[in-house]
Amino acid sequence: MNRGEDRETDRNTSYKGWAILAKAAYKVDLDNVGMITPWGEYGNGSGDSNGTWSGNRTFQSINTDYRPGGIYGRFDNNSGEVLGNAVTGFAGQSNGLSNRIIWGVGVKATPSGLNKLTVGAAFWRYAFNRLSDNGNASGTNAATRHSRNIGSEADVTAEWKHSENVSFKAMAGSFKPGAYVADVKGAGAALNPAVMLSGDVAIKF
C-alpha cells in the first residue's frame, strides 16, 4: 500500500494506492514419473478513474520488476497501445501492478530420469483494474472506454539446468489481444495474436 504526496506547481497529489500479489503451488513427487507442480498466481493493483482531481488512487511501486508472461512480460515497455499511466515515457509500460488485475495458472514438471529438465505450461489473463473517465487517467481513453480486458497469453517452456551457474531456457507463446485493444482500434480491426519463440542462456558469476 502506498501513501504520500507529490507536490507539483499547480496542485498537490495525494497517493492512496494499494496492491496485493498472492501465489500458491503444490509439489507432487510421483515414483518413476517425476516432480509435478501445479501453481496459481493473482495480482491486483488499484487504479484511478479520475485523473483531474488532486488525489491519485493508482498503485505506484518504487521500481517494479513484476513481468508475468513470456510475451507480455518480456516486452514490458514498448506497447503500441496505451497500457501505462498516461505519463510521458510510460504510456506503453505494462510491467508492474499499477491499475492491473492479473492472474495465471500453470503446471511444471521434472521427469525422474532427466532431473535437469523442467517443462511447463501457463495461461495468463491481463486486465485494467479501473477504466478512466477522461483521456488523462490510467486505462482506456474517453472515447473508447468499454472493456478492461487487455488480453490473454498461453506459454509452454522448457529449461535445462546444466549446472548451478548455467541454464538454458526455450519458450513458445501466443498473446491474444483483448476487447480493450478492439475498442481502441475501432470496429472491424484485426486482432491477430502475437506469436513468439525465444531462447535464453543464463550464466551466474
C-alpha atoms as one frame of an Amber mdcrd trajectory, in Angstrom:
protein
   0.000   0.000   0.000   1.252   3.495  -0.747   0.565   6.823   0.833   2.284
  10.151   0.318   2.275  13.398  -1.629   3.747  14.548  -4.912   3.950  18.326
  -4.612   3.642  19.983  -8.010   3.450  23.632  -9.041  -0.270  23.540  -9.840
  -1.619  21.112  -7.240  -0.723  18.507  -4.628  -1.319  14.860  -5.460  -2.200
  12.562  -2.585  -1.308   8.938  -3.364  -3.652   6.323  -1.913  -2.845   3.243
  -3.967  -2.656  -0.402  -2.916  -1.696  -3.765  -4.412  -1.715  -7.439  -3.486
   0.169 -10.370  -5.016  -0.675 -13.930  -3.980   0.997 -17.142  -5.153   0.293
 -20.796  -4.426   1.942 -24.032  -5.598   1.889 -27.693  -4.621   4.648 -30.205
  -5.412   3.757 -33.824  -6.080   6.581 -36.391  -6.290   5.433 -39.433  -8.277
   7.583 -42.567  -8.211   9.211 -43.339 -11.573   7.471 -40.310 -13.098   8.963
 -37.187 -11.581   8.015 -33.982  -9.832   4.808 -32.218 -10.877   3.977 -28.744
  -9.558   0.643 -27.073 -10.311   0.590 -23.380  -9.423  -1.581 -20.286  -9.420
  -0.961 -16.562  -9.091  -3.160 -13.499  -8.586  -2.192  -9.822  -8.614  -4.420
  -6.788  -8.093  -3.263  -3.167  -8.106  -5.548  -0.187  -7.638  -6.346   2.244
 -10.445  -7.798   5.737 -10.689 -10.948   6.548 -12.648 -10.482  10.319 -12.485
  -7.197  11.969 -13.430  -8.248  15.587 -12.889  -8.683  15.740  -9.132  -5.883
  16.183  -6.584  -5.881  12.569  -5.367  -4.365   9.560  -7.124  -5.545   6.042
  -6.264  -3.295   4.271  -8.781  -0.742   1.978  -7.123   2.829   3.148  -7.776
   5.779   0.909  -6.928   9.266   2.302  -6.410  10.985   0.111  -9.014   8.780
  -2.753 -10.134  10.127  -5.884 -11.770   6.861  -7.825 -11.951   6.610  -9.130
 -15.521   4.331 -12.170 -15.816   4.101 -13.988 -19.125   6.658 -14.783 -21.796
   5.415 -12.116 -24.239   3.534  -9.591 -22.081   6.326  -9.691 -19.519   9.265
  -9.608 -21.918   8.062  -6.601 -23.919   7.037  -4.586 -20.893   7.752  -1.039
 -22.048   7.117  -0.823 -25.775   3.413  -1.431 -26.282   1.833   0.156 -29.334
  -1.261   0.856 -27.222  -1.565   2.978 -24.093  -1.275   0.445 -21.273   0.529
   2.599 -18.733  -0.385   5.658 -16.704  -0.566   8.277 -19.452   2.737   9.734
 -18.229   5.264  10.835 -20.831   7.662   7.968 -21.494   5.495   5.416 -19.686
   2.333   5.249 -21.809   3.316   1.875 -23.266   4.546   0.413 -19.998   2.965
  -2.846 -18.875   5.241  -4.122 -16.096   4.011  -3.937 -12.535   0.583  -3.881
 -10.902  -0.392  -0.246 -11.480  -4.093  -0.359 -12.408  -3.965  -4.091 -13.108
  -5.741  -7.342 -12.385  -3.512 -10.232 -13.484  -3.962 -13.923 -12.837  -2.232
 -17.025 -14.094  -2.366 -20.788 -13.704   0.019 -23.461 -14.865   1.987 -26.591
 -14.185   5.683 -27.509 -14.143   7.141 -30.999 -14.387  10.605 -32.509 -13.941
  10.931 -36.103 -15.263  12.574 -38.547 -12.868  15.076 -39.677 -15.492  16.004
 -36.113 -16.525  16.274 -34.158 -13.320  17.997 -31.248 -15.064  14.981 -30.662
 -17.329  11.851 -28.745 -16.313   8.943 -28.299 -18.718   5.908 -26.149 -18.094
   2.693 -24.671 -19.434   0.967 -21.488 -18.303  -2.079 -19.355 -19.033  -2.269
 -15.665 -18.118  -5.015 -13.057 -18.277  -4.442  -9.298 -18.054  -6.962  -6.519
 -17.396  -7.195  -2.971 -16.101  -8.489  -2.545 -12.567 -10.378   0.655 -13.402
 -11.439   2.450 -16.554 -10.805   6.164 -16.902 -13.441   8.854 -17.258 -11.094
  11.188 -19.111  -8.166  10.912 -21.503  -5.506  11.726 -18.896  -6.154   8.933
 -16.406  -4.959   5.351 -16.459  -6.729   2.791 -18.597  -8.872   3.315 -21.657
  -9.345   6.717 -23.211 -12.528   8.760 -23.018 -13.865   7.862 -26.458 -13.446
   4.086 -26.195 -13.769   3.078 -22.535 -15.798  -0.089 -22.895 -13.672  -3.034
 -21.764 -10.924  -3.618 -19.204  -9.666  -6.787 -20.939  -6.102  -6.226 -22.194
  -5.612  -9.797 -23.385  -4.559 -13.318 -22.518  -1.477 -15.432 -23.112  -0.569
 -19.119 -23.284   3.056 -20.271 -22.951   4.984 -23.523 -22.959   8.539 -23.612
 -21.624  11.486 -25.958 -21.297  14.505 -25.283 -19.091  17.718 -27.280 -18.843
  19.797 -26.593 -15.741  23.243 -27.570 -16.938  24.895 -26.661 -13.646  24.384
 -24.452 -10.621  25.505 -21.424 -12.625  24.449 -22.232 -16.206  20.953 -22.855
 -17.576  19.182 -22.797 -20.947  15.520 -21.929 -21.479  13.199 -22.075 -24.505
   9.691 -20.626 -24.727   6.826 -20.703 -27.225   3.924 -18.369 -26.544   0.869
 -16.712 -28.023  -0.674 -13.442 -26.820  -4.275 -12.735 -27.844  -5.342  -9.058
 -27.666  -8.476  -8.442 -25.622 -11.557  -6.306 -26.116  -9.737  -3.177 -24.877
  -7.485  -3.304 -27.933 -10.532  -3.847 -30.145 -12.210  -0.794 -28.603  -9.158
   1.368 -29.255  -8.621   0.091 -32.792 -12.259   0.512 -33.783 -14.902  -1.639
 -35.434 -13.613  -4.276 -37.823  -9.992  -4.030 -36.686  -7.936  -7.210 -36.939
  -6.928  -8.711 -33.603  -4.223 -11.081 -34.712  -2.373 -12.868 -31.904   1.320
 -12.244 -31.301   3.298 -15.492 -31.503   6.882 -15.787 -30.289   9.635 -18.363
 -29.946  12.528 -17.431 -27.691  15.676 -18.867 -26.201  17.689 -17.643 -23.231
  21.013 -18.539 -21.659  21.626 -17.654 -18.002  25.164 -17.576 -16.592  25.898
 -16.654 -12.986  29.274 -15.292 -11.996
